[in-house]
Amino acid sequence: MVNILYAVLVLGVMGAAFAALLGFASKIFYVETDPREEAVMECLAGANCGGCGFPGCSGYAAAVVRGEAPTDKCVASGPEAAAKIAEIMGVAGGGGEKMIAFIPCSGSAEAAELKFDYTGPKTCQAAMGYGGKGTKVCSYSCIGYGDCVQACKFDAMHIVDGVAKVDREKCVGCMACAEACPKSIPVKVPYSMNELVACRSNDKGPAVMKACKVGCIGCMKCAKECPADAIQIKDFLAHIDPDKCIRCGHCETVCPRHIIHSQD
Amino acid sequence: MEMLQSLLSISLGAILINNFIFSQFLGCCPFLGVSQKVDSAIGMGLAVTFVMGLASALSYVVNLVLIHFGLDQYLQTLAFILIIASLVQLVEMFLKKSIPSLYSALGIYLPLITTNCAVLGVVLLNVQNNHNFIQSVCYGITGGLGFMLAIVLFASVRERLQFAEYPKSFEGFPIALVSAGLLALAFMGFTGMKIW
């Protein structure tokens, strides 16, 4: 009986002592945090993808509350979250169109010529170091060992037939893939845009012809035919201005190399 | 002199011969969880070392109180867990205020030390082996260092593994467990070594 009493007493005293200690410590080591920070955190996707350029979601939330970051930087959580954050911060939110990643390369195993047989480590970073810029003849091409697949936190990136492919529905446009890609191949494009040039080679036409069966040769046909004057040829490569493009899809039909198409 | 000898044998034992992870298999959860990168492994090792050392010292004092009241038979575990939990909380608050960079680097793993069985293992083994105060603290700190050695070694191996070629079915945890087993096997070489 006495033992039980002692046990209760000793543990009770210990518990009280530690509670007092922690109570004091929490006063001494009190760190002031803005309650809005937590509210902003609630709105974010929580994937810590780093697409906003801040160290993780909490870093971005802190920056927003300090007023150092715009409220619509989190592409992963979408425009609704941006609006919610703007409401918390009491500023007007700038909702934009949903942007996703796109791989401007079609150099699949069938289309692109190989420079040599590569047996080194199966990562793009490593393959970059051998004989220069990957295993394919075209030095602009996607290497296809999937460093971007590793980097994607949303399972939106896959290697299909030796070229990275973006899953339009899963991609949130955080561009972690572009960070991981040794050639920074992935680019940001509007979700609604279906006229995309799936090539990034700045080589002249004949060189592209030799390296790849589908690459853009800069023949100017699309630029001439575009009704909205949205296409320009720069460095032997077609560039479509997403703001001018009226999404008519005419370029898709006239391209002799069939290199302009939607992502799927 | 005798004291020094015993401290040396405790240290070597805790770091190499009876390494907490590789021969006692305590604290395997953070060992697998925080060993993706060498940097975070070092941070985790330091935090565990710190908590283990402090917990050993405090639990030695509390154990004396328990023995005085004749409660040490059945209250030890409970009291020790209370100590460890409070200590981790204290360390967390201290780090948040004083070294925010380390605090954010450790992230969720700092509070997780509370449930790390290696920490409870250290304080219980201290009691079991009748260590005095200095020996307890020494065992706690060197046990933590042994943990750090193990986790940093393993993290380095895992970093290299990313570039290795192995069958697809081994990808991820299986290959990590296989390499952990091989590392443990290497540490088995220390078994039976005796110092004085």
mmCIF file of C-alpha atoms in Angstrom, chain B residues 4-100:
data_model
loop_
_atom_site.group_PDB
_atom_site.id
_atom_site.type_symbol
_atom_site.label_atom_id
_atom_site.label_comp_id
_atom_site.label_asym_id
_atom_site.label_seq_id
_atom_site.Cartn_x
_atom_site.Cartn_y
_atom_site.Cartn_z
ATOM 1 C CA LEU B 4 40.149 5.585 -17.056
ATOM 2 C CA GLN B 5 40.565 1.997 -18.138
ATOM 3 C CA SER B 6 36.913 1.223 -17.552
ATOM 4 C CA LEU B 7 35.886 4.381 -19.429
ATOM 5 C CA LEU B 8 38.058 3.386 -22.376
ATOM 6 C CA SER B 9 36.646 -0.106 -22.482
ATOM 7 C CA ILE B 10 33.087 1.265 -22.198
ATOM 8 C CA SER B 11 33.750 3.714 -25.039
ATOM 9 C CA LEU B 12 35.291 1.174 -27.382
ATOM 10 C CA GLY B 13 32.581 -1.298 -26.503
ATOM 11 C CA ALA B 14 29.777 1.156 -27.195
ATOM 12 C CA ILE B 15 31.260 2.471 -30.442
ATOM 13 C CA LEU B 16 32.612 -0.691 -32.043
ATOM 14 C CA ILE B 17 32.118 -4.002 -30.276
ATOM 15 C CA ASN B 18 28.559 -3.593 -29.016
ATOM 16 C CA ASN B 19 27.491 -0.947 -31.492
ATOM 17 C CA PHE B 20 23.893 -0.089 -30.746
ATOM 18 C CA ILE B 21 22.708 -0.604 -34.280
ATOM 19 C CA PHE B 22 24.933 -3.317 -35.660
ATOM 20 C CA SER B 23 25.157 -5.714 -32.759
ATOM 21 C CA GLN B 24 22.334 -4.771 -30.412
ATOM 22 C CA PHE B 25 19.864 -3.833 -33.159
ATOM 23 C CA LEU B 26 18.470 -0.883 -31.243
ATOM 24 C CA GLY B 27 17.358 2.319 -32.940
ATOM 25 C CA CYS B 28 16.906 0.773 -36.367
ATOM 26 C CA CYS B 29 14.017 3.096 -37.291
ATOM 27 C CA PRO B 30 15.995 6.347 -37.655
ATOM 28 C CA PHE B 31 18.910 4.266 -38.957
ATOM 29 C CA LEU B 32 16.825 3.398 -42.007
ATOM 30 C CA GLY B 33 14.757 6.581 -42.061
ATOM 31 C CA VAL B 34 17.398 9.306 -41.889
ATOM 32 C CA SER B 35 20.178 7.636 -43.857
ATOM 33 C CA GLN B 36 19.400 8.975 -47.323
ATOM 34 C CA LYS B 37 21.913 11.779 -47.092
ATOM 35 C CA VAL B 38 25.163 12.040 -45.152
ATOM 36 C CA ASP B 39 24.390 15.599 -43.998
ATOM 37 C CA SER B 40 21.131 14.785 -42.285
ATOM 38 C CA ALA B 41 22.640 11.563 -40.925
ATOM 39 C CA ILE B 42 25.337 13.597 -39.155
ATOM 40 C CA GLY B 43 22.712 15.977 -37.733
ATOM 41 C CA MET B 44 20.620 13.074 -36.487
ATOM 42 C CA GLY B 45 23.693 11.402 -34.989
ATOM 43 C CA LEU B 46 24.611 14.557 -33.101
ATOM 44 C CA ALA B 47 21.074 15.030 -31.764
ATOM 45 C CA VAL B 48 20.902 11.404 -30.613
ATOM 46 C CA THR B 49 24.335 11.668 -28.978
ATOM 47 C CA PHE B 50 23.253 14.788 -27.130
ATOM 48 C CA VAL B 51 19.985 13.292 -25.898
ATOM 49 C CA MET B 52 21.651 10.009 -24.921
ATOM 50 C CA GLY B 53 24.335 11.764 -22.856
ATOM 51 C CA LEU B 54 21.872 13.991 -21.035
ATOM 52 C CA ALA B 55 19.371 11.172 -20.505
ATOM 53 C CA SER B 56 22.111 8.964 -19.010
ATOM 54 C CA ALA B 57 23.082 11.655 -16.523
ATOM 55 C CA LEU B 58 19.522 12.496 -15.486
ATOM 56 C CA SER B 59 18.336 8.910 -15.316
ATOM 57 C CA TYR B 60 21.262 8.027 -13.057
ATOM 58 C CA VAL B 61 20.086 10.603 -10.526
ATOM 59 C CA VAL B 62 16.434 9.592 -10.852
ATOM 60 C CA ASN B 63 17.379 5.929 -10.468
ATOM 61 C CA LEU B 64 19.045 6.750 -7.128
ATOM 62 C CA VAL B 65 15.788 8.327 -5.964
ATOM 63 C CA LEU B 66 13.823 5.289 -7.116
ATOM 64 C CA ILE B 67 16.180 2.926 -5.300
ATOM 65 C CA HIS B 68 15.845 5.025 -2.164
ATOM 66 C CA PHE B 69 12.091 4.510 -2.187
ATOM 67 C CA GLY B 70 12.422 0.883 -3.223
ATOM 68 C CA LEU B 71 10.592 1.460 -6.479
ATOM 69 C CA ASP B 72 13.367 0.706 -8.968
ATOM 70 C CA GLN B 73 11.985 -2.733 -9.857
ATOM 71 C CA TYR B 74 8.890 -1.593 -11.691
ATOM 72 C CA LEU B 75 9.031 2.176 -12.090
ATOM 73 C CA GLN B 76 12.347 2.418 -13.943
ATOM 74 C CA THR B 77 11.054 2.135 -17.481
ATOM 75 C CA LEU B 78 8.216 4.536 -16.871
ATOM 76 C CA ALA B 79 10.425 7.119 -15.179
ATOM 77 C CA PHE B 80 13.099 6.854 -17.865
ATOM 78 C CA ILE B 81 10.601 7.360 -20.657
ATOM 79 C CA LEU B 82 9.328 10.439 -18.843
ATOM 80 C CA ILE B 83 12.883 11.784 -18.635
ATOM 81 C CA ILE B 84 13.653 11.117 -22.286
ATOM 82 C CA ALA B 85 10.409 12.662 -23.501
ATOM 83 C CA SER B 86 10.901 15.822 -21.457
ATOM 84 C CA LEU B 87 14.535 16.075 -22.510
ATOM 85 C CA VAL B 88 13.715 15.827 -26.186
ATOM 86 C CA GLN B 89 11.084 18.525 -25.776
ATOM 87 C CA LEU B 90 13.625 20.722 -24.032
ATOM 88 C CA VAL B 91 16.246 20.146 -26.713
ATOM 89 C CA GLU B 92 13.678 20.921 -29.392
ATOM 90 C CA MET B 93 12.734 24.243 -27.797
ATOM 91 C CA PHE B 94 16.362 25.142 -27.249
ATOM 92 C CA LEU B 95 17.309 24.381 -30.864
ATOM 93 C CA LYS B 96 14.306 26.271 -32.218
ATOM 94 C CA LYS B 97 15.382 29.378 -30.364
ATOM 95 C CA SER B 98 19.167 29.128 -30.608
ATOM 96 C CA ILE B 99 20.049 27.183 -33.761
ATOM 97 C CA PRO B 100 17.037 27.464 -36.094
#
